[in-house]
mmCIF file with all atom_site columns, C-alpha atoms in Angstrom:
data_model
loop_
_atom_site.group_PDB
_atom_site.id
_atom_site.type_symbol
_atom_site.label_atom_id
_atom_site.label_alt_id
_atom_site.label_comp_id
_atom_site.label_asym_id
_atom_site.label_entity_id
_atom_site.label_seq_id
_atom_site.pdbx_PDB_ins_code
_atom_site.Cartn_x
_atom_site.Cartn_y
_atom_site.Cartn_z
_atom_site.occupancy
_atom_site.B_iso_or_equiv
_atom_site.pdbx_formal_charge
_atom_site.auth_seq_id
_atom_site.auth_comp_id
_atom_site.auth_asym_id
_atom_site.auth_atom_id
_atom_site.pdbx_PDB_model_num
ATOM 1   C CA . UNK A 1 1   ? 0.000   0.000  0.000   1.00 0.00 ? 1   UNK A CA 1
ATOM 2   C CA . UNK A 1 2   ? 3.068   1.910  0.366   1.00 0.00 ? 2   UNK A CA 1
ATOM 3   C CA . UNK A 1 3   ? 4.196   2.213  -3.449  1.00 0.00 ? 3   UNK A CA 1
ATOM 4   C CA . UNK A 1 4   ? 1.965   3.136  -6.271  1.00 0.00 ? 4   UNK A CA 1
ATOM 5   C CA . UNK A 1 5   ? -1.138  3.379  -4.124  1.00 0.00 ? 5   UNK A CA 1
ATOM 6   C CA . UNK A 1 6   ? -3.529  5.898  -2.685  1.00 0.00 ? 6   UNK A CA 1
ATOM 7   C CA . UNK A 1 7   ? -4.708  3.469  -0.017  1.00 0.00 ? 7   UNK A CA 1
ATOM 8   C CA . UNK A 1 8   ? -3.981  4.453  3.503   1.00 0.00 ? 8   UNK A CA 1
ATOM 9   C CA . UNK A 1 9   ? -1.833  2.988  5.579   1.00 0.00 ? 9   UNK A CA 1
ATOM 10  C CA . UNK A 1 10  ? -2.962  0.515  8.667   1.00 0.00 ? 10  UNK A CA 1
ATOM 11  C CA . UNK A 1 11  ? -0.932  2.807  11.279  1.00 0.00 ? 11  UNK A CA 1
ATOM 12  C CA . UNK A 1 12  ? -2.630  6.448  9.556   1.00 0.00 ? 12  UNK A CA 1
ATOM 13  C CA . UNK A 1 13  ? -6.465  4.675  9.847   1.00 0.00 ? 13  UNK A CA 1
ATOM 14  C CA . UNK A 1 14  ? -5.933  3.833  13.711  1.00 0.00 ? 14  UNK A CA 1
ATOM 15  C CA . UNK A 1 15  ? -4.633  7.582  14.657  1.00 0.00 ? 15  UNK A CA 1
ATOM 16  C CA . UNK A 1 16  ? -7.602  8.678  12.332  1.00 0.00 ? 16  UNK A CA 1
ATOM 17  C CA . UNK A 1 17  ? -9.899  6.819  14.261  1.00 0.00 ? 17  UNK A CA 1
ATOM 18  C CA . UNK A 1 18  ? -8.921  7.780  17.303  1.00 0.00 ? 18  UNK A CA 1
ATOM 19  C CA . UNK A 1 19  ? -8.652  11.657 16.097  1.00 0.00 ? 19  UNK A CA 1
ATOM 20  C CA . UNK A 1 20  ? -12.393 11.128 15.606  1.00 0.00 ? 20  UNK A CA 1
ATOM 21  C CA . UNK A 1 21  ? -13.335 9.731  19.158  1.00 0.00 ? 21  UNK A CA 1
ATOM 22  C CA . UNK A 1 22  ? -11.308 12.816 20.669  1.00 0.00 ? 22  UNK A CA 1
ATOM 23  C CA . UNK A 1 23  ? -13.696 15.165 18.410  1.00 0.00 ? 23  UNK A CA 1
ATOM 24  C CA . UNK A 1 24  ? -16.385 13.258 19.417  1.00 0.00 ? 24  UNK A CA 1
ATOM 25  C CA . UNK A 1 25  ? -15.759 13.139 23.182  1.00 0.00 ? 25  UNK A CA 1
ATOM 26  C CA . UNK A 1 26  ? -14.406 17.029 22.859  1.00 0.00 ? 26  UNK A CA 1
ATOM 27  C CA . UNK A 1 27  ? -16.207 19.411 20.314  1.00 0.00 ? 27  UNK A CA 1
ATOM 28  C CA . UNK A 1 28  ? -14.826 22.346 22.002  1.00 0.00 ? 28  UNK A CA 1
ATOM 29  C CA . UNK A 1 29  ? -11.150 21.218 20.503  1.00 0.00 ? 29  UNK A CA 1
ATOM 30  C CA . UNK A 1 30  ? -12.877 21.561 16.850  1.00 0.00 ? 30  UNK A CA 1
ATOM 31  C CA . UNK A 1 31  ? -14.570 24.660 18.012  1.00 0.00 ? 31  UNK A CA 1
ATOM 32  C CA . UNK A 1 32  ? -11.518 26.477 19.597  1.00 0.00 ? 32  UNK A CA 1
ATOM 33  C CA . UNK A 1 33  ? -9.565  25.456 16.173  1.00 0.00 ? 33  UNK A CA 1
ATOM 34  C CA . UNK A 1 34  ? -12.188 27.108 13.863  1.00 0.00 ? 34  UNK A CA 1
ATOM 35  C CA . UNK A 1 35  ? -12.444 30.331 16.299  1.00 0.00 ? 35  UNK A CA 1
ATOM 36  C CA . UNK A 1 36  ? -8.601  30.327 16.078  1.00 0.00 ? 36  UNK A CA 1
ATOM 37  C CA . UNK A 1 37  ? -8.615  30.491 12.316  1.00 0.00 ? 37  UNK A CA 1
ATOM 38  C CA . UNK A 1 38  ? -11.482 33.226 11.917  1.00 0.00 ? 38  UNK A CA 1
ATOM 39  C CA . UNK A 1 39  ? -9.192  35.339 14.286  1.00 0.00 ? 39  UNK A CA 1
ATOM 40  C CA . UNK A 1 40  ? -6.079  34.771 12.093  1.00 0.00 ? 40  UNK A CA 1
ATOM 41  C CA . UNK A 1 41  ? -8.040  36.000 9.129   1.00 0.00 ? 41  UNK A CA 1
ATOM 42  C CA . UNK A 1 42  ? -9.747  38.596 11.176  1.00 0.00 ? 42  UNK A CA 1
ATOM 43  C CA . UNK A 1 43  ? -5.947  39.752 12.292  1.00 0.00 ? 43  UNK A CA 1
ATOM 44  C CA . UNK A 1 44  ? -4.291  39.338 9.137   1.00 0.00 ? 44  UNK A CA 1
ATOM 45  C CA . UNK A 1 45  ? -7.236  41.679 7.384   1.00 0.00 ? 45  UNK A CA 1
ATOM 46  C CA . UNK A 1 46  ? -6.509  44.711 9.640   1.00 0.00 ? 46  UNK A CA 1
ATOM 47  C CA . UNK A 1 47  ? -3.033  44.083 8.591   1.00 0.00 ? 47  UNK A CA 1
ATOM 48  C CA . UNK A 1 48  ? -4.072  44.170 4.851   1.00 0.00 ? 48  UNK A CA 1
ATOM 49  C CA . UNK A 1 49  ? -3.322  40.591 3.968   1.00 0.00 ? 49  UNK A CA 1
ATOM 50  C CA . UNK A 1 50  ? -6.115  38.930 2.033   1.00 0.00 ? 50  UNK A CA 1
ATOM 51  C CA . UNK A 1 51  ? -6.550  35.092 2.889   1.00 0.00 ? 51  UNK A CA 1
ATOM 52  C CA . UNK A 1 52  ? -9.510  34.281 0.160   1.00 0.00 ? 52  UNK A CA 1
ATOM 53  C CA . UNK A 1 53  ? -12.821 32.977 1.189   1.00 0.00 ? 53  UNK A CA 1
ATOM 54  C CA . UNK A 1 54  ? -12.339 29.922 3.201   1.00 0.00 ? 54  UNK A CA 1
ATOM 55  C CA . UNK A 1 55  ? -13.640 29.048 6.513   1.00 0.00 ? 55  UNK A CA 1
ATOM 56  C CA . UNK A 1 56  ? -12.075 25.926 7.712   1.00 0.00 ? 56  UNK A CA 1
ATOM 57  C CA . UNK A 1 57  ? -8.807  25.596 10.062  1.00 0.00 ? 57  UNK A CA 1
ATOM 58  C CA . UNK A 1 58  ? -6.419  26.414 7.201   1.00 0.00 ? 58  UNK A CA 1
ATOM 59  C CA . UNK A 1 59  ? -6.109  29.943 6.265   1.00 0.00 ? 59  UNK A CA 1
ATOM 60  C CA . UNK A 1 60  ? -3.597  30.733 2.927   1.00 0.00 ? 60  UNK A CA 1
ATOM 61  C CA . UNK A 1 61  ? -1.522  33.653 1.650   1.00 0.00 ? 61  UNK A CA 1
ATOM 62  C CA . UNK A 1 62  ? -0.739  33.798 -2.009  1.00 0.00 ? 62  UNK A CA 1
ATOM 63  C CA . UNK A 1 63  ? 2.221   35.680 -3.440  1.00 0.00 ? 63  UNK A CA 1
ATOM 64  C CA . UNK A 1 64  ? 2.903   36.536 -6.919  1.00 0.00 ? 64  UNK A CA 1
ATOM 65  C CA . UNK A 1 65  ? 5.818   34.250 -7.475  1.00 0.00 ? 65  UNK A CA 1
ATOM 66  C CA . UNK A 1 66  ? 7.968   31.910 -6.473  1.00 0.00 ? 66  UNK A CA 1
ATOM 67  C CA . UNK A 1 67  ? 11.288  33.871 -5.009  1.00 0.00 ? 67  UNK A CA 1
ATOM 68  C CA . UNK A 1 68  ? 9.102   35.601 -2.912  1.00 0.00 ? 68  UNK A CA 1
ATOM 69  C CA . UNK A 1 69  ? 6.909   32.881 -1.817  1.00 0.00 ? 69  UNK A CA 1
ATOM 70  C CA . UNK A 1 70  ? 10.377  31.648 -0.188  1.00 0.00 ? 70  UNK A CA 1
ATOM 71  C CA . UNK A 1 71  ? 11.684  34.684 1.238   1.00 0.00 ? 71  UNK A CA 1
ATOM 72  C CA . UNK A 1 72  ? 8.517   35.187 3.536   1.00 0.00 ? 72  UNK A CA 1
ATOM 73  C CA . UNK A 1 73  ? 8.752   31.592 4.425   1.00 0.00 ? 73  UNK A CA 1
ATOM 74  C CA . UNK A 1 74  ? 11.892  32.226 5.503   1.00 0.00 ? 74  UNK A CA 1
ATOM 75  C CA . UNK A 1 75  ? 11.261  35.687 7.477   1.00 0.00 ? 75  UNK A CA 1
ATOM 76  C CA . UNK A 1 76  ? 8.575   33.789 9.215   1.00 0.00 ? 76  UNK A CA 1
ATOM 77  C CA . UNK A 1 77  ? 10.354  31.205 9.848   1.00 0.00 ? 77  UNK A CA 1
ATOM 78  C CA . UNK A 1 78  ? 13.198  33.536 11.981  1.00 0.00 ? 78  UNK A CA 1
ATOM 79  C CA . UNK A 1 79  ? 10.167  34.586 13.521  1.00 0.00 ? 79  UNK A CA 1
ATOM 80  C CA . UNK A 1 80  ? 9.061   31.290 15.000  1.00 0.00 ? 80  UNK A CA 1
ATOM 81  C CA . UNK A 1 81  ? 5.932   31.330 12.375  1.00 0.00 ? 81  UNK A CA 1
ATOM 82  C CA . UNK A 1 82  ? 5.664   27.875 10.721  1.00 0.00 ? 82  UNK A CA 1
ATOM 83  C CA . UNK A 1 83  ? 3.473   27.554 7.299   1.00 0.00 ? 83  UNK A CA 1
ATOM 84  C CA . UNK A 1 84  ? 3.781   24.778 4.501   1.00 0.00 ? 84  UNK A CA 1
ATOM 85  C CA . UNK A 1 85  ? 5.086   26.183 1.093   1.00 0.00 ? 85  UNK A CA 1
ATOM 86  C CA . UNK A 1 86  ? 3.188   25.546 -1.963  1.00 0.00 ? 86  UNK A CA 1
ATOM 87  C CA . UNK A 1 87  ? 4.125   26.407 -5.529  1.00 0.00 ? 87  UNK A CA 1
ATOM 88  C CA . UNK A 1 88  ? 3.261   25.428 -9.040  1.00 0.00 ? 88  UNK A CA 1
ATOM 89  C CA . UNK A 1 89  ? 2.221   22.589 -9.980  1.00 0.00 ? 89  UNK A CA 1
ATOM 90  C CA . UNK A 1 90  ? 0.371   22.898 -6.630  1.00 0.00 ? 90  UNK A CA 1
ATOM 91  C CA . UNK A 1 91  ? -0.451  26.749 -7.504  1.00 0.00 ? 91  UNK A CA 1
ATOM 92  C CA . UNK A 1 92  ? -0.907  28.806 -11.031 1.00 0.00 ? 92  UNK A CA 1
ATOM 93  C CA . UNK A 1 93  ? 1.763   29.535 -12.871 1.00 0.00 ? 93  UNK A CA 1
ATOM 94  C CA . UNK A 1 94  ? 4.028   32.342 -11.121 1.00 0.00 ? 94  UNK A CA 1
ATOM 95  C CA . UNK A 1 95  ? 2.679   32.189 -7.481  1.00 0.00 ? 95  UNK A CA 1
ATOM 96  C CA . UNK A 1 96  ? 3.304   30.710 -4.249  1.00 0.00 ? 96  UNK A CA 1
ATOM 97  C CA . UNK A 1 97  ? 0.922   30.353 -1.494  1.00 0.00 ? 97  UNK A CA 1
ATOM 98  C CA . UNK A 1 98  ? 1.737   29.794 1.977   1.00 0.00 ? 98  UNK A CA 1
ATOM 99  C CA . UNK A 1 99  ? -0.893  28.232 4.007   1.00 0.00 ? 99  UNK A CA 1
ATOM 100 C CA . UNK A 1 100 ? -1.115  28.354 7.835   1.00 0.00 ? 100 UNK A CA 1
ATOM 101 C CA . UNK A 1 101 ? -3.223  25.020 9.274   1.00 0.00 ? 101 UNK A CA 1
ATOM 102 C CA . UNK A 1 102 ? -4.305  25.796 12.914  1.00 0.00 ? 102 UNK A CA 1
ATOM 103 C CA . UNK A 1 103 ? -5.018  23.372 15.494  1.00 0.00 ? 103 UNK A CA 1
ATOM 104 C CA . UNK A 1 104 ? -7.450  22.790 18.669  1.00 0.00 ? 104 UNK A CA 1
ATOM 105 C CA . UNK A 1 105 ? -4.706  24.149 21.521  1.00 0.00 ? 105 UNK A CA 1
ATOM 106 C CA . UNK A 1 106 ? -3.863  27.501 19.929  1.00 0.00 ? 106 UNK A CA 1
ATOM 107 C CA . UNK A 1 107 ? -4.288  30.755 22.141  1.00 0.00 ? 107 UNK A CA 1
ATOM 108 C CA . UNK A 1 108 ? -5.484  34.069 21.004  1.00 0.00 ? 108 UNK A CA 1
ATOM 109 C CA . UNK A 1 109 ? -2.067  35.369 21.782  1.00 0.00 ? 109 UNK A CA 1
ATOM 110 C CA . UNK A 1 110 ? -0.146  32.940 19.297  1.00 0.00 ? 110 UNK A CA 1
ATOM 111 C CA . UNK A 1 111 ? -2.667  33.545 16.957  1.00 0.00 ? 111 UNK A CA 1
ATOM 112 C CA . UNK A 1 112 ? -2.212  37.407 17.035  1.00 0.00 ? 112 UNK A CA 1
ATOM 113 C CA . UNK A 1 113 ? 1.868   36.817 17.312  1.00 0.00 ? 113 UNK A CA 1
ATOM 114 C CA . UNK A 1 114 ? 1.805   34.921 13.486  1.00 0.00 ? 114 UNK A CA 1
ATOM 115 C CA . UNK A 1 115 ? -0.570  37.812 12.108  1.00 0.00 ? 115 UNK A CA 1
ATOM 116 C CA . UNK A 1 116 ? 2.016   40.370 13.309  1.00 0.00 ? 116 UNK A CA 1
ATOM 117 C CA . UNK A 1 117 ? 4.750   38.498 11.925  1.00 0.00 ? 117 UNK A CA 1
ATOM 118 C CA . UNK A 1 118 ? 2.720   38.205 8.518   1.00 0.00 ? 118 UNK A CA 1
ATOM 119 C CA . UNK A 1 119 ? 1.889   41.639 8.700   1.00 0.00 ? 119 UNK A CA 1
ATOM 120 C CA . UNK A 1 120 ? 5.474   42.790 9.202   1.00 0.00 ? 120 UNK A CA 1
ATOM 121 C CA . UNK A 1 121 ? 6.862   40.360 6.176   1.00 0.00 ? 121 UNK A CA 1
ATOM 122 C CA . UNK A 1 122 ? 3.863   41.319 4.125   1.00 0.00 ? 122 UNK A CA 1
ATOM 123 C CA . UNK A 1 123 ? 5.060   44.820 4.373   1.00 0.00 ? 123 UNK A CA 1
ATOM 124 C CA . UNK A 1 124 ? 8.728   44.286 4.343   1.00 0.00 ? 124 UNK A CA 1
ATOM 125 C CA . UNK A 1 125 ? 8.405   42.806 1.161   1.00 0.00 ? 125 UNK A CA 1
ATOM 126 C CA . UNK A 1 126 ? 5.865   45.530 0.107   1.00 0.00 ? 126 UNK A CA 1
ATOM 127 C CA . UNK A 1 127 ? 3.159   43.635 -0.486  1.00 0.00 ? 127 UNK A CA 1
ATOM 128 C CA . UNK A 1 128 ? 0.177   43.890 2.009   1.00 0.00 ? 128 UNK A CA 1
ATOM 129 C CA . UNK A 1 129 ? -2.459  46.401 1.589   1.00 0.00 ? 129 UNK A CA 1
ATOM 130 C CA . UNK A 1 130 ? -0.986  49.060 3.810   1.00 0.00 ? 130 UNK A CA 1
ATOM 131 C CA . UNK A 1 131 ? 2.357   49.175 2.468   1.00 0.00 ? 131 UNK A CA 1
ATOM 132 C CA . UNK A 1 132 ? 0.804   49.851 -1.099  1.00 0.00 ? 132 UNK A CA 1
ATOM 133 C CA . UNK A 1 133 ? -1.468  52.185 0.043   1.00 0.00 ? 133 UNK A CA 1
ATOM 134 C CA . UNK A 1 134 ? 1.532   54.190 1.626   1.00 0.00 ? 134 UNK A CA 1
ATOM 135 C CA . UNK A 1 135 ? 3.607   54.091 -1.545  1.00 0.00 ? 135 UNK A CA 1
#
């Protein structure tokens, strides 16, 4: 199941199960995650970052290309701010995305530390709304 398969390994279908039974037996995990996420959108939007439409626990920056895609991986990443890296084929042609997937034990303070450290890349590489608008 391991080569040339989509199935899912024996080991990853136990921890799923059990992820369930904890969401099950603790909906306030699920519902502290979600919170979490609308307040890193929420956060990021006073800082002029647009994260698109979505509404589940992962919440996505796009940048228009590659190069930079890396360098604000990197300045949040000497910030302490984790977030996966995804260019094409994964993105259109010329962009990079990084994409920020919360999780159930999050704080409001964390959550407001990352959006400050997005804002402050955002606009150190000029590209949040506020950093145009001042140029």
């Amino acid at each position: 199941s391991v080569i040339f398969s989509s199935s899912v390994l024996p080991c990853d279908s136990a921890a799923h199960r059990q992820a369930m039974a904890i969401a099950r037996a603790e909906p306030n995990l699920a519902r502290n995650c979600l919170q979490m996420a609308s307040l890193l959108r929420s956060e990021l939007a006073i800082r002029g970052v647009d994260t698109g439409a979505s509404a589940c626990q992962i919440v996505s920056v796009q940048f228009p290309d590659c190069p930079t895609t890396c360098r604000a991986y990197g300045m949040l990443r000497d910030r302490g701010v984790l977030a996966a890296v995804f260019m094409p084929p994964a993105t259109p042609e010329g962009t990079g995305l990084l994409r920020f997937s919360l999780h159930a034990k999050l704080v409001a303070e964390d959550v407001v530390f990352a959006a400050s450290a997005v804002g402050e890349v955002m606009d150190k590489l000029g590209l949040s709304s506020h950093s145009c608008a001042a140029a």
